[in-house]
Short mmCIF file of C-alpha atoms in Angstrom, two decimals:
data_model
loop_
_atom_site.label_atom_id
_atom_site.label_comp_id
_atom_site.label_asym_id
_atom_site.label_seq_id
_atom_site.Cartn_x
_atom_site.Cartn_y
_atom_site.Cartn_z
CA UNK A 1 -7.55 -22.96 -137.77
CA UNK A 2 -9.40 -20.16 -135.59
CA UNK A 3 -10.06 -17.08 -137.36
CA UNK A 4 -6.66 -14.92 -138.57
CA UNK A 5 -6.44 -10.96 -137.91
CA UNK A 6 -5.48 -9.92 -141.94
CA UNK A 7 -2.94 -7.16 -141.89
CA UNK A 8 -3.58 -3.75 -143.45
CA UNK A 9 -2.61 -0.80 -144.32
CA UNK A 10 -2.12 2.59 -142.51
CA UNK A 11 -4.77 4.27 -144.86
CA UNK A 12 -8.08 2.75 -145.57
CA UNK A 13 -10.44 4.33 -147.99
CA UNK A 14 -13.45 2.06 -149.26
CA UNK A 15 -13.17 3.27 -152.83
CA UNK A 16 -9.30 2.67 -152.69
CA UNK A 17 -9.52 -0.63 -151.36
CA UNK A 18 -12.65 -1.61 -154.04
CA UNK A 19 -10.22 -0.60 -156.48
CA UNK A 20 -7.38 -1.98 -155.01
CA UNK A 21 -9.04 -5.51 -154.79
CA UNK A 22 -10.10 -5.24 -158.13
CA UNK A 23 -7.06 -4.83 -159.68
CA UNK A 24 -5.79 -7.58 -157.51
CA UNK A 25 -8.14 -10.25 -158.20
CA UNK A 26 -7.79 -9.20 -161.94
CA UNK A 27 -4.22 -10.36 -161.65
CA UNK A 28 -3.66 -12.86 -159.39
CA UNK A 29 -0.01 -14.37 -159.27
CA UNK A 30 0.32 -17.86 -158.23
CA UNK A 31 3.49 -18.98 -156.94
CA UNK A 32 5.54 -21.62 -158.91
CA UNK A 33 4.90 -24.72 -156.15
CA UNK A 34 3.93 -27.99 -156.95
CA UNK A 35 3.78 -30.70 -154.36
CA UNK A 36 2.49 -33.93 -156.10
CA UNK A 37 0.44 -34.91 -159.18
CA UNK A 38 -2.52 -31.54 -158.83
CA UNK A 39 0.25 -29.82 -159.77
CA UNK A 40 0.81 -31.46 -163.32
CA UNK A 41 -3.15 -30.26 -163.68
CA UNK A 42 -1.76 -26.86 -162.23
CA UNK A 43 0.70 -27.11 -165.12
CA UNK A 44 -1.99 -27.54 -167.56
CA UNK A 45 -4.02 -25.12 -166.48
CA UNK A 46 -1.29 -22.52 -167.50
CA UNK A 47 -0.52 -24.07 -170.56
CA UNK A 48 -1.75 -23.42 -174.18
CA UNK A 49 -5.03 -25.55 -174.03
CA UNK A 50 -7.00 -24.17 -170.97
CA UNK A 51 -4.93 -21.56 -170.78
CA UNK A 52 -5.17 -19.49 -167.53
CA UNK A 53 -3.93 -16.54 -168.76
CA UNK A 54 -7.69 -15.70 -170.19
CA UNK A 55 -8.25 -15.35 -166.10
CA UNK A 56 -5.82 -13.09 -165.76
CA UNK A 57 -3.60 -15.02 -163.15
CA UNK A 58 -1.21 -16.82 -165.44
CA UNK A 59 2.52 -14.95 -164.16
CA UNK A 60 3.78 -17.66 -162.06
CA UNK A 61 6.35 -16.30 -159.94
CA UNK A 62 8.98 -18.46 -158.76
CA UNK A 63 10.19 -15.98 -155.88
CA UNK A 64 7.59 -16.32 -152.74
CA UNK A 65 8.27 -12.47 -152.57
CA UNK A 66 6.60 -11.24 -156.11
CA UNK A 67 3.66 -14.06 -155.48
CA UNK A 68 0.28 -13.19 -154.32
CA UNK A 69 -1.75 -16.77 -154.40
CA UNK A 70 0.19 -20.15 -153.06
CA UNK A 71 -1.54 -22.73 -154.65
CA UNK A 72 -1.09 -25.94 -152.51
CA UNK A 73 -1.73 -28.44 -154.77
CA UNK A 74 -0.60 -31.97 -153.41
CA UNK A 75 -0.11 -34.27 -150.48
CA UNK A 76 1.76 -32.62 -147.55
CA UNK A 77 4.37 -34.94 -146.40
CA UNK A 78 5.98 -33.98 -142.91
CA UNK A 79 9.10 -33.31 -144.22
CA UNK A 80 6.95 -30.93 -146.97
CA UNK A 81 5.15 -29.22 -144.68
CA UNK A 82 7.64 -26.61 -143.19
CA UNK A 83 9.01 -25.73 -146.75
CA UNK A 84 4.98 -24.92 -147.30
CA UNK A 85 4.58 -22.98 -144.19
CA UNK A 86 8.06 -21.46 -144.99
CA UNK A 87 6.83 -20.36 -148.46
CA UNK A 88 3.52 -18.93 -147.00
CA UNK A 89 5.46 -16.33 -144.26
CA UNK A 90 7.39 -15.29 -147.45
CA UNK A 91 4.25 -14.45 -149.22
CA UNK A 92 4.25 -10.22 -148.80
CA UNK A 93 0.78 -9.77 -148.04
CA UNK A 94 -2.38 -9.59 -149.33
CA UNK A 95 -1.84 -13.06 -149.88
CA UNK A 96 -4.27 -16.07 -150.62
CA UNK A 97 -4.58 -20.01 -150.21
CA UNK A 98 -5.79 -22.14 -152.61
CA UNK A 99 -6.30 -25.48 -151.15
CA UNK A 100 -6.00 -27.88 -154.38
CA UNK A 101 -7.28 -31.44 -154.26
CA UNK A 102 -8.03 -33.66 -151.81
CA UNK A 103 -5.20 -34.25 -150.88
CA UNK A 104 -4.39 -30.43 -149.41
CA UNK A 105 -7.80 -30.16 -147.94
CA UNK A 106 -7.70 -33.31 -145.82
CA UNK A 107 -5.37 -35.38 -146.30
CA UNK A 108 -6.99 -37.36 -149.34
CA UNK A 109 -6.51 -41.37 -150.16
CA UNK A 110 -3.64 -41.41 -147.05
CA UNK A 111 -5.69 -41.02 -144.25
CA UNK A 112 -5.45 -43.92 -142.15
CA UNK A 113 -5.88 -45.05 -138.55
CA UNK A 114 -2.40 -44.26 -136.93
CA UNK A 115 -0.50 -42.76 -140.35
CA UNK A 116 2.22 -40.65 -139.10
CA UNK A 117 3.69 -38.92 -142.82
CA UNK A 118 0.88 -37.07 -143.90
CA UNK A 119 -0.45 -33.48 -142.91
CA UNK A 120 -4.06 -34.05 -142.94
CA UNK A 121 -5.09 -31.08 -144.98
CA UNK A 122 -3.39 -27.63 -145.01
CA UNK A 123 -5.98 -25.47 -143.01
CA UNK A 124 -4.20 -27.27 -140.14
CA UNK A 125 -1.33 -25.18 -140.88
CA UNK A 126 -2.12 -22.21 -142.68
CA UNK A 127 -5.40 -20.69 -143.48
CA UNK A 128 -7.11 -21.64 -146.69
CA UNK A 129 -9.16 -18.98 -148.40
CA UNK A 130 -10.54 -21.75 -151.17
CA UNK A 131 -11.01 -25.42 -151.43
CA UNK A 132 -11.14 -26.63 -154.78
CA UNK A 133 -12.36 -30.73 -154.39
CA UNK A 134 -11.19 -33.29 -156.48
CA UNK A 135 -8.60 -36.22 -157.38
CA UNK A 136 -6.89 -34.09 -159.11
CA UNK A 137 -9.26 -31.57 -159.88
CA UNK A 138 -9.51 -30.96 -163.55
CA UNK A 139 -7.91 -27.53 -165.01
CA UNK A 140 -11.48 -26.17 -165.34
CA UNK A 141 -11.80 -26.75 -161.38
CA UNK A 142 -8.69 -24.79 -160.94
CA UNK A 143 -9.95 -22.00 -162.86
CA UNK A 144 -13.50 -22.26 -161.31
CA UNK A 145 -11.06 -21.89 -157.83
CA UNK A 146 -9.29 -18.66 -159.37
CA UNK A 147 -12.62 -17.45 -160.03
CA UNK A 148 -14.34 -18.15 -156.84
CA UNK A 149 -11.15 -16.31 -155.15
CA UNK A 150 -11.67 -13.35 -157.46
CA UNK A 151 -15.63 -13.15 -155.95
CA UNK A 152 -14.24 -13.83 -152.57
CA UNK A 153 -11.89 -10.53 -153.48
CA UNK A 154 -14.39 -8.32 -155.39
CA UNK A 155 -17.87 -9.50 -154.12
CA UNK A 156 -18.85 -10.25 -158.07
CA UNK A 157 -18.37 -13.02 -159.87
CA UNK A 158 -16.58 -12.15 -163.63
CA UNK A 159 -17.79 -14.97 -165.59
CA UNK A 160 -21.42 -16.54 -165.49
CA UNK A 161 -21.20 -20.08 -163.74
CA UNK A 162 -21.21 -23.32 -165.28
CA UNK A 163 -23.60 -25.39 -164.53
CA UNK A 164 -22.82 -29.00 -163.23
CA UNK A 165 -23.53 -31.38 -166.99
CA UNK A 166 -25.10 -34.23 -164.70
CA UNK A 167 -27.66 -32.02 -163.77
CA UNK A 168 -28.98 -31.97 -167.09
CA UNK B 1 26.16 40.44 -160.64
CA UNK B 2 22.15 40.02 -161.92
CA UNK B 3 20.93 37.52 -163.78
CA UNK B 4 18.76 38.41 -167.01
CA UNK B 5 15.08 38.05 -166.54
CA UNK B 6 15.51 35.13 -168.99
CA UNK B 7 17.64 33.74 -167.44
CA UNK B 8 15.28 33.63 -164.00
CA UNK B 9 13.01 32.42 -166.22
CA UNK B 10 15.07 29.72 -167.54
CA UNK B 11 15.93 29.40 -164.04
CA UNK B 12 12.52 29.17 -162.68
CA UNK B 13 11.34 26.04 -165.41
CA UNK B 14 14.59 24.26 -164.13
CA UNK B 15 13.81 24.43 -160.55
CA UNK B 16 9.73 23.88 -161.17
CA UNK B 17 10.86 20.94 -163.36
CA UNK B 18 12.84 19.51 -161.22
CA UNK B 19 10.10 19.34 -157.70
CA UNK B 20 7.88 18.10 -160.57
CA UNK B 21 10.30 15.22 -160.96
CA UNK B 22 11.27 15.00 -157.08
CA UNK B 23 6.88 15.05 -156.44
CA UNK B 24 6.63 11.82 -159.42
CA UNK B 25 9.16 9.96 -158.09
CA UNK B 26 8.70 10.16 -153.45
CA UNK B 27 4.88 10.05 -153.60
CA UNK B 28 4.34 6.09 -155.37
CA UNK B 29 6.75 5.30 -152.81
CA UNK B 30 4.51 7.05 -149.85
CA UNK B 31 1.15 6.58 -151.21
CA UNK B 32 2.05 2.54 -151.46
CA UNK B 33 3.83 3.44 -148.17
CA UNK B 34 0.26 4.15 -146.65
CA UNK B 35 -1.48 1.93 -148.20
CA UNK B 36 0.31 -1.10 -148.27
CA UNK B 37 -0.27 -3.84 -145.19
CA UNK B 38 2.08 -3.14 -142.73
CA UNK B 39 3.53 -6.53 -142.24
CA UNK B 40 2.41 -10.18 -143.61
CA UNK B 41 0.97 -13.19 -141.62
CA UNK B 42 3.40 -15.88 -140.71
CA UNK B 43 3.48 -18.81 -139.00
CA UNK B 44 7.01 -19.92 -138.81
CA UNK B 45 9.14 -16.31 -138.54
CA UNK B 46 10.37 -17.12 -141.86
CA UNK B 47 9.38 -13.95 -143.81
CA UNK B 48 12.61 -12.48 -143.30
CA UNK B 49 14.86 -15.68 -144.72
CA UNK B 50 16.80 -15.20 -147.44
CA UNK B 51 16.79 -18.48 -149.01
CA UNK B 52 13.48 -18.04 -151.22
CA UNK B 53 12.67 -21.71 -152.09
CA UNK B 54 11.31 -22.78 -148.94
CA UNK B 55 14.56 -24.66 -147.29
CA UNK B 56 16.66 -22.98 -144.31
CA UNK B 57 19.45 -21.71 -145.91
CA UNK B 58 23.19 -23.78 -145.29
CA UNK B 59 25.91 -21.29 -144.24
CA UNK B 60 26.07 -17.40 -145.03
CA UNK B 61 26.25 -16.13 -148.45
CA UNK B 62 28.84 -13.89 -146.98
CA UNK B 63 31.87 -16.60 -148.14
CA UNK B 64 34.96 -15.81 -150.06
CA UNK B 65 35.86 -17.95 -153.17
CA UNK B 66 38.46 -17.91 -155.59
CA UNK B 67 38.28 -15.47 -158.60
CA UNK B 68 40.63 -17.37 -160.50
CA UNK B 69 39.57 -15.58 -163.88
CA UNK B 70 41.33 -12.54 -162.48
CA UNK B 71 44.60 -13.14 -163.97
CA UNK B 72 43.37 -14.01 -167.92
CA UNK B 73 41.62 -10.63 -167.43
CA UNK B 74 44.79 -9.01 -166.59
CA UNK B 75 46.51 -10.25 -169.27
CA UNK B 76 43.66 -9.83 -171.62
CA UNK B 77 44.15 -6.13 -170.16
CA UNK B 78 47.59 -5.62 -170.63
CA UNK B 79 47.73 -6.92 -174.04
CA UNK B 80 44.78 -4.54 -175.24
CA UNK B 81 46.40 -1.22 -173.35
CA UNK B 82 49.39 -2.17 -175.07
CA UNK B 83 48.08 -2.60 -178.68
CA UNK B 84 45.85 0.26 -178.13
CA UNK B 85 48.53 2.65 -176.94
CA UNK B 86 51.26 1.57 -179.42
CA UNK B 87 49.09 2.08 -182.38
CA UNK B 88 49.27 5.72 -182.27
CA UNK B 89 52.57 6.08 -181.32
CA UNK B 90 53.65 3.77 -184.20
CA UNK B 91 51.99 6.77 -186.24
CA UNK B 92 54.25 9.67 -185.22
CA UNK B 93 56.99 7.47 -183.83
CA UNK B 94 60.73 8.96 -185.51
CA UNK B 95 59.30 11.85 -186.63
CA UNK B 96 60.54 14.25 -184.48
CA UNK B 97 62.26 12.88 -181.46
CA UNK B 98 64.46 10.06 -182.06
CA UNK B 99 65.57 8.89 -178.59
CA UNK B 100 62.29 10.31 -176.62
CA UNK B 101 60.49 8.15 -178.55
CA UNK B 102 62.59 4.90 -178.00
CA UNK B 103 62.88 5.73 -174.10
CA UNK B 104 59.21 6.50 -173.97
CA UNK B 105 58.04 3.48 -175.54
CA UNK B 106 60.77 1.20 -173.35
CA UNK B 107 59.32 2.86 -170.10
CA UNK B 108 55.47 2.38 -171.26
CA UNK B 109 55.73 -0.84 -172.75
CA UNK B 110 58.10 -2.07 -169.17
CA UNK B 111 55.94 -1.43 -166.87
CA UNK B 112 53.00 -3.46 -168.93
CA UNK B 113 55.48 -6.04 -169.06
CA UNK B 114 55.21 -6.29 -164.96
CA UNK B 115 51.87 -7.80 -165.56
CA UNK B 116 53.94 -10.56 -167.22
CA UNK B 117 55.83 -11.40 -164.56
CA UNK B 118 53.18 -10.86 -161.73
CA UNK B 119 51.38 -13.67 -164.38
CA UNK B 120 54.45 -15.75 -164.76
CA UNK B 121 54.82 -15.75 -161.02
CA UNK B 122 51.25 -16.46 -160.16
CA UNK B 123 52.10 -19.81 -162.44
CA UNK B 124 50.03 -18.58 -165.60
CA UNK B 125 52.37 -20.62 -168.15
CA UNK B 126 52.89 -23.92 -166.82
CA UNK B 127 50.17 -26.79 -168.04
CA UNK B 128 49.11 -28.06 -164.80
CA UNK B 129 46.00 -27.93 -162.41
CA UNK B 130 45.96 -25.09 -160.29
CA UNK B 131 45.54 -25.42 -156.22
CA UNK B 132 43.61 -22.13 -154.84
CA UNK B 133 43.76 -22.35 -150.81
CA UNK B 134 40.56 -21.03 -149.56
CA UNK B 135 40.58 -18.05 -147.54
#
């Protein structure tokens, strides 16, 4: 997807928008979407036991409108893929993609030579801000993506980073 | 006619109170005005549907449908003016005017009793299932 011209305002101040993007990566508001079985880890990310709340980004929304971050989490069917796009124009901006599992990035385990039901990856129809990898990612990997979002917004990272355990 | 210079004064706090109020409540709605994006990337001219879950909407909201509860709400209505209105006049009733009273009460409570038969005709009393045409 070629590079996207991101709408703003009529006023721009540099200390208004640091603070403005501050605030908004601070509270990030996912929309209620689930596509296929990253969601269930999406579910368990805002539940009690990784709790995403601690990130500040657990008020799902279920109305596109009040939603700031669609998290595509899931295999884009055809038939899927204009209810996505459809959610995404709803999105008010500033609005953000999160690109969960492999199956949203590129397509996944159902790429195949001549498959016809799959849209290989989302950045062919929207543009993706971050990729989080995996099959599903874990709920840690979801919050690592909220986190890497929150640097993309503020240009500082809030937590330290984890380092990889095979590493050690 | 003057006011008292209290009174101005009075005066004065009101009207400086209220452009205090008018200034709190316009400038959020300019300041996010001006500093909210003017419009929101799309790729499908969606942003203005009205059906929020993602599926083109089937028909117009703008329908008409039967309000059937109308008429137990009438009734319901009727029954509670009537017990409401007849309370008091059960309190003063042949104290003083004898036949006022009775033609009073025939006129108030016969007119409530219209509801009745607006009921009765719309087929409120018979044990059957209703039929509402559409439109």
């Amino acid at each position: 997807m070629e590079p996207q011209e991101i709408p703003e305002g009529l006023i721009q101040l540099a200390v208004l928008d640091d603070l403005l993007s501050l605030c908004r990566a601070n509270s990030l508001w996912p929309l209620t979407f689930g596509l296929a079985c990253c969601a269930i880890e999406m579910m368990a990310t805002g539940a009690s036991r990784f709790d995403i709340a601690r990130f500040g980004a657990e008020v799902f929304r279920p109305s596109p409108r009040q939603a700031d971050v669609l998290i595509v989490n899931g295999t884009i069917s055809r038939k899927m893929a204009p209810s996505v796009v459809t959610l995404y124009d709803q999105i008010p901006e500033p609005k953000w993609v999160i690109a969960m599992g492999n199956c949203a990035i590129s397509g996944g385990p159902f790429v195949f030579e001549g498959q016809y039901g799959i849209i290989e990856g989302i950045d062919k129809l929207i543009p993706v801000d971050v990729y989080i990898p995996g099959c599903p990612p874990r709920p840690e990997a979801l919050i690592e993506g909220i986190l890497t979002l929150e640097e993309k917004l503020t240009g500082k990272r809030r937590f330290p980073r984890v380092e990889s355990g095979a590493q050690k | 006619m003057s006011i008292s210079s209290d009174a101005a004064v009075d005066l004065l706090y009101i009207i400086a109170l209220f452009l205090g109020g008018v200034v709190v409540v316009v400038s959020p709605i300019i300041i996010s005005k001006l500093i909210a994006p003017r419009r929101t990337r799309q790729y499908d001219n969606r942003t203005e549907q009205i059906v929020e879950c993602g599926v083109p909407p089937i028909g117009d909201a703008w329908m008409r449908y039967g309000a059937v509860y109308y008429l137990y709400a009438l009734i319901f209505i009727a029954f509670a003016v009537d017990v409401l209105f007849l309370f008091p006049v059960a309190v003063v009733y042949n104290t003083q005017y004898r036949w006022q009273d009775l033609i009073e009460l025939a006129v108030f409570v016969g007119i409530l009793s219209l509801v009745l038969i607006y009921a009765w005709k719309k087929d409120v009393f018979t044990w059957n299932r209703r039929k509402f045409r559409k439109g």
